XYZ file of N, CA, C and O in Angstrom:
428
model
N 0.659 -44.018 48.321
C 1.990 -43.680 48.827
C 1.838 -43.465 50.228
O 0.789 -43.369 50.759
N 2.905 -43.606 51.063
C 2.868 -43.321 52.609
C 2.241 -41.748 52.779
O 1.496 -41.477 53.549
N 2.793 -40.842 51.938
C 2.629 -39.428 52.057
C 0.915 -39.376 51.873
O 0.298 -38.677 52.613
N 0.380 -39.997 50.859
C -1.039 -40.006 50.533
C -1.836 -40.630 51.671
O -2.842 -39.866 52.096
N -1.379 -41.490 52.314
C -1.979 -42.073 53.459
C -2.083 -41.095 54.716
O -3.020 -40.987 55.288
N -0.805 -40.537 54.931
C -0.948 -39.576 56.040
C -1.898 -38.429 55.780
O -2.304 -37.581 56.775
N -1.850 -37.958 54.569
C -2.962 -36.940 54.278
C -4.300 -36.991 54.607
O -5.046 -36.221 55.105
N -4.559 -38.364 54.544
C -5.965 -38.825 55.065
C -6.261 -38.946 56.439
O -7.451 -39.079 56.840
N -5.196 -38.883 57.256
C -5.339 -39.035 58.738
C -5.475 -37.578 59.418
O -4.652 -36.734 59.253
N -6.546 -37.410 60.267
C -6.506 -36.128 60.934
C -5.684 -36.309 62.190
O -5.209 -37.467 62.682
N -5.050 -35.285 62.866
C -4.200 -35.254 63.858
C -5.238 -35.365 65.213
O -6.473 -35.454 64.886
N -4.682 -35.419 66.372
C -5.432 -35.595 67.470
C -6.551 -34.529 67.708
O -7.358 -34.572 68.424
N -6.284 -33.287 67.100
C -7.393 -32.075 67.105
C -8.405 -32.517 66.178
O -9.323 -31.387 66.129
N -8.406 -33.376 65.361
C -9.513 -33.459 64.255
C -9.118 -32.690 62.928
O -9.936 -32.641 62.077
N -8.033 -32.155 62.850
C -7.786 -31.207 61.749
C -6.907 -32.275 60.788
O -6.195 -32.998 61.155
N -6.949 -31.898 59.346
C -6.093 -32.536 58.625
C -4.638 -32.102 58.703
O -4.281 -30.920 59.090
N -3.821 -33.039 58.605
C -2.310 -32.814 58.671
C -1.726 -32.364 57.216
O -1.896 -32.931 56.261
N -0.963 -31.144 57.446
C -0.452 -30.620 56.150
C 0.786 -31.398 55.743
O 1.242 -32.167 56.372
N 1.348 -31.092 54.517
C 2.424 -31.898 54.045
C 3.795 -31.553 54.800
O 4.428 -32.523 55.058
N 4.029 -30.491 55.336
C 5.076 -30.144 56.278
C 4.982 -30.908 57.507
O 6.052 -31.726 57.983
N 3.891 -31.079 58.220
C 3.699 -31.963 59.256
C 3.859 -33.341 59.037
O 4.440 -34.118 59.702
N 3.407 -33.704 57.732
C 3.621 -35.134 57.313
C 5.085 -35.569 57.374
O 5.453 -36.714 57.718
N 5.697 -34.614 56.583
C 7.213 -34.892 56.419
C 7.952 -34.979 57.801
O 8.871 -35.849 58.033
N 7.544 -34.099 58.725
C 8.135 -34.180 60.195
C 7.874 -35.555 60.889
O 8.643 -35.949 61.432
N 6.463 -36.013 60.802
C 6.113 -37.212 61.281
C 6.840 -38.293 60.726
O 7.402 -39.189 61.240
N 7.108 -38.335 59.321
C 7.911 -39.442 58.845
C 9.447 -39.335 59.222
O 10.034 -40.376 59.320
N 10.066 -38.007 59.331
C 11.279 -37.931 59.830
C 11.479 -38.557 61.095
O 12.587 -39.315 61.520
N 10.486 -38.241 62.024
C 10.610 -38.831 63.421
C 10.416 -40.176 63.405
O 11.048 -40.936 64.368
N 9.589 -40.845 62.449
C 9.414 -42.183 62.351
C 10.540 -42.859 62.020
O 10.869 -44.232 62.331
N 11.439 -42.197 61.413
C 12.765 -42.766 60.811
C 14.064 -42.630 61.768
O 15.206 -42.363 61.525
N 13.545 -42.422 63.040
C 14.708 -42.376 63.929
C 15.502 -43.499 64.231
O 15.291 -44.467 63.602
N 16.370 -43.542 65.119
C 17.408 -44.681 65.310
C 16.614 -46.028 65.450
O 16.989 -47.008 65.132
N 15.559 -45.874 66.450
C 14.926 -47.163 66.787
C 14.182 -47.844 65.574
O 14.198 -48.971 65.264
N 13.515 -46.921 64.768
C 12.772 -47.236 63.608
C 13.726 -47.763 62.590
O 13.340 -48.827 62.113
N 14.860 -47.268 62.255
C 15.607 -47.583 61.113
C 16.281 -49.081 61.705
O 16.351 -49.874 61.057
N 16.548 -49.145 63.041
C 17.086 -50.428 63.636
C 16.119 -51.595 63.394
O 16.536 -52.633 62.956
N 14.917 -51.339 63.681
C 13.827 -52.283 63.487
C 13.685 -52.546 61.922
O 13.700 -53.772 61.779
N 13.717 -51.644 61.326
C 13.636 -51.900 59.579
C 14.735 -52.712 59.268
O 14.576 -53.722 58.526
N 15.926 -52.438 59.531
C 17.124 -53.342 59.166
C 17.023 -54.773 59.651
O 17.188 -55.786 59.008
N 16.623 -54.737 60.979
C 16.388 -56.232 61.390
C 15.180 -56.796 60.783
O 15.277 -58.057 60.332
N 14.022 -56.217 60.329
C 13.038 -56.721 59.498
C 13.473 -57.446 58.097
O 13.288 -58.450 57.751
N 14.270 -56.375 57.670
C 14.777 -56.776 56.317
C 15.666 -57.899 56.383
O 15.715 -58.888 55.530
N 16.551 -57.891 57.379
C 17.546 -59.048 57.547
C 16.823 -60.369 57.767
O 17.117 -61.483 57.262
N 15.517 -60.253 58.381
C 14.853 -61.543 58.605
C 14.057 -61.987 57.218
O 14.075 -63.245 57.041
N 13.698 -61.239 56.463
C 13.115 -61.343 55.195
C 14.018 -62.019 54.278
O 13.890 -62.939 53.636
N 15.521 -61.399 54.265
C 16.407 -61.814 53.346
C 16.882 -63.287 53.785
O 17.033 -64.105 53.081
N 17.013 -63.458 55.112
C 17.266 -64.805 55.544
C 16.193 -65.781 55.444
O 16.743 -66.966 54.987
N 15.020 -65.315 55.316
C 13.918 -66.359 54.854
C 14.051 -66.927 53.501
O 13.920 -67.969 53.223
N 14.195 -65.803 52.490
C 14.275 -66.128 51.237
C 15.613 -67.091 51.020
O 15.445 -67.960 50.209
N 16.677 -66.710 51.495
C 17.988 -67.598 51.229
C 17.753 -68.880 51.938
O 18.155 -70.069 51.399
N 17.124 -68.950 52.955
C 17.033 -70.248 53.869
C 16.092 -71.148 53.161
O 16.314 -72.308 53.054
N 14.853 -70.675 52.430
C 14.141 -71.329 51.666
C 14.701 -72.073 50.485
O 14.467 -73.382 50.075
N 15.735 -71.060 49.844
C 16.312 -71.610 48.716
C 17.333 -72.793 49.190
O 17.382 -73.668 48.420
N 18.015 -72.671 50.004
C 18.852 -73.522 50.565
C 18.347 -74.940 51.001
O 18.794 -75.960 50.711
N 17.153 -74.812 51.664
C 16.499 -76.050 52.221
C 15.681 -76.810 51.291
O 15.581 -77.918 51.235
N 14.970 -75.750 50.282
C 14.061 -76.508 49.373
C 14.646 -76.488 47.732
O 13.917 -77.104 47.070
N 15.712 -75.638 47.616
C 16.259 -75.664 46.324
C 15.477 -74.653 45.317
O 15.593 -74.772 44.012
N 14.378 -74.032 45.907
C 13.624 -73.006 45.135
C 13.155 -71.917 46.056
O 13.350 -72.208 47.355
N 12.730 -70.903 45.600
C 12.116 -69.790 46.394
C 10.761 -69.498 45.924
O 10.631 -69.280 44.672
N 9.743 -69.408 46.666
C 8.581 -68.946 46.373
C 8.381 -67.523 45.761
O 9.206 -66.754 46.144
N 7.674 -67.358 44.697
C 7.825 -66.035 43.980
C 7.487 -64.741 44.840
O 8.130 -63.733 44.924
N 6.481 -64.875 45.820
C 6.283 -63.967 46.791
C 7.298 -63.748 47.560
O 7.720 -62.573 48.035
N 8.216 -64.707 48.264
C 9.227 -64.638 49.077
C 10.323 -63.974 48.318
O 10.881 -63.251 48.788
N 10.618 -64.379 47.110
C 11.496 -63.688 46.114
C 11.186 -62.215 46.128
O 12.262 -61.435 46.128
N 10.107 -61.979 45.803
C 9.807 -60.481 45.596
C 10.119 -59.592 46.898
O 10.651 -58.474 46.951
N 9.538 -60.269 48.086
C 9.948 -59.555 49.372
C 11.506 -59.665 49.540
O 12.000 -58.525 50.069
N 12.140 -60.536 49.372
C 13.607 -60.831 49.462
C 14.315 -59.591 48.545
O 15.090 -58.767 49.041
N 13.902 -59.358 47.297
C 14.459 -58.430 46.597
C 14.394 -56.795 47.062
O 14.864 -55.984 46.936
N 12.967 -56.829 47.480
C 12.414 -55.492 48.153
C 13.280 -55.205 49.275
O 13.941 -53.998 49.318
N 13.439 -56.111 50.170
C 14.502 -55.780 51.254
C 15.715 -55.608 50.846
O 16.421 -54.719 51.641
N 16.501 -56.241 50.114
C 17.731 -56.003 49.598
C 17.989 -54.712 49.061
O 18.708 -53.910 49.151
N 16.906 -54.329 48.080
C 16.978 -52.861 47.514
C 16.823 -51.935 48.526
O 17.317 -50.780 48.327
N 15.945 -52.000 49.697
C 15.693 -51.125 50.583
C 16.969 -50.837 51.424
O 17.460 -49.815 51.776
N 17.770 -52.063 51.667
C 19.031 -51.884 52.449
C 20.002 -51.193 51.691
O 20.936 -50.804 52.323
N 19.830 -51.055 50.499
C 20.950 -50.336 49.530
C 20.502 -48.727 49.626
O 21.340 -48.012 49.013
N 19.401 -48.221 50.035
C 19.223 -46.848 50.157
C 20.259 -46.142 51.029
O 20.655 -46.664 52.040
N 20.519 -45.058 50.540
C 21.580 -44.299 51.273
C 21.205 -44.002 52.888
O 22.238 -44.054 53.637
N 20.003 -43.875 53.197
C 19.552 -43.554 54.517
C 19.957 -44.876 55.474
O 20.243 -44.760 56.678
N 19.852 -46.057 54.804
C 20.324 -47.398 55.653
C 21.632 -47.745 55.448
O 22.485 -48.153 56.349
N 22.289 -47.448 54.325
C 23.755 -47.651 54.285
C 24.514 -46.907 55.023
O 25.609 -47.290 55.636
N 24.188 -45.568 55.158
C 24.778 -44.654 55.986
C 25.014 -44.839 57.518
O 25.714 -44.254 58.273
N 24.100 -45.906 57.674
C 24.117 -46.272 59.141
C 25.316 -47.193 59.415
O 25.791 -47.345 60.696
N 25.884 -47.700 58.651
C 27.201 -48.331 58.773
C 28.266 -47.590 58.728
O 28.218 -46.555 58.099
N 29.503 -48.007 59.511
C 30.592 -47.117 59.626
C 31.311 -46.974 58.169
O 31.015 -47.873 57.217
N 32.086 -46.177 58.082
C 32.788 -45.750 56.702
C 33.563 -47.135 56.423
O 33.743 -47.267 55.083
N 34.172 -47.859 57.228
C 35.076 -48.898 56.826
C 34.086 -50.177 56.502
O 34.786 -51.135 55.866
N 32.724 -50.063 56.560
C 31.907 -51.251 56.346
C 30.996 -50.959 55.076
O 30.595 -51.694 54.573
N 30.768 -49.746 54.860
C 29.669 -49.168 54.016
C 29.902 -49.901 52.528
O 28.940 -50.470 51.963
N 31.068 -49.759 51.861
C 31.343 -50.313 50.712
C 31.076 -51.759 50.521
O 30.638 -52.340 49.624
N 31.661 -52.427 51.729
C 31.533 -53.778 51.951
C 30.010 -54.215 51.650
O 29.540 -55.279 51.146
N 29.129 -53.586 52.628
C 27.740 -53.856 52.756
C 27.045 -53.625 51.346
O 26.239 -54.476 50.890
N 27.458 -52.515 50.647
C 26.826 -52.295 49.377
C 27.215 -53.612 48.427
O 26.401 -54.186 47.549
N 28.528 -53.897 48.328
C 28.755 -55.061 47.488
C 28.288 -56.362 47.884
O 27.849 -57.100 46.947
N 28.007 -56.725 49.011
C 27.446 -57.748 49.605
C 26.020 -57.918 49.143
O 25.400 -58.788 48.642
N 25.243 -56.794 49.354
C 23.705 -56.712 49.091
C 23.588 -56.855 47.738
O 22.651 -57.337 47.222
N 24.413 -56.050 46.816
C 24.368 -56.151 45.291
C 24.508 -57.653 44.881
O 23.799 -58.051 43.994
N 25.643 -58.262 45.511
C 25.795 -59.607 45.048
C 24.620 -60.631 45.290
O 24.226 -61.494 44.598
N 23.946 -60.225 46.531
C 22.850 -61.177 46.933
C 21.714 -60.779 46.015
O 20.794 -61.845 45.689
N 21.490 -59.486 45.574
C 20.413 -59.326 44.628
C 20.649 -60.069 43.236
O 19.632 -60.497 42.705
N 21.915 -60.158 43.008
C 22.198 -60.881 41.559
C 21.836 -62.420 41.797
O 21.290 -63.117 40.771
N 22.069 -63.076 42.822
C 21.949 -64.353 43.178
C 20.290 -64.617 43.070
O 19.736 -65.612 42.762
N 19.728 -63.702 44.001
C 18.167 -63.880 44.076
C 17.632 -63.853 42.541
O 16.723 -64.669 42.239
N 18.037 -62.961 41.734
C 17.476 -62.878 40.265
C 17.759 -64.315 39.573
O 16.980 -64.540 38.763
N 18.784 -65.128 40.013
C 19.064 -66.335 39.343
C 18.233 -67.465 39.985
O 18.290 -68.580 39.270
N 17.856 -67.285 41.035
C 16.958 -68.408 41.792
C 15.780 -68.852 40.852
O 15.215 -67.835 40.290
N 15.544 -70.037 40.873
C 14.323 -70.686 40.147
C 14.502 -70.499 38.648
O 13.530 -70.599 37.857
N 15.662 -70.191 37.984
C 15.719 -70.091 36.579
C 16.278 -71.379 36.011
O 16.784 -72.176 36.531
């Protein structure tokens, strides 16, 4: 996991980073810019998956897996909450519908 990875990294002083520091690092990493980047990356993956299906009539299994991962990540509360109250529910519904469609691809 990411937490396990951070446990193996020494900080700039050469000492191991404890769990509290790891969580602080993760919290800082999920600031506005990081979340915006993550959403953009997920949108690119989702577009690639649906684009391949539209253009080729099929989706490669690795692309399908990544597309589902991106859709599920976009449904996480920390990302859904980035949207305004007037759009959150719509966003959830759209992402859920896309997940159902991806599951039907190649069947």
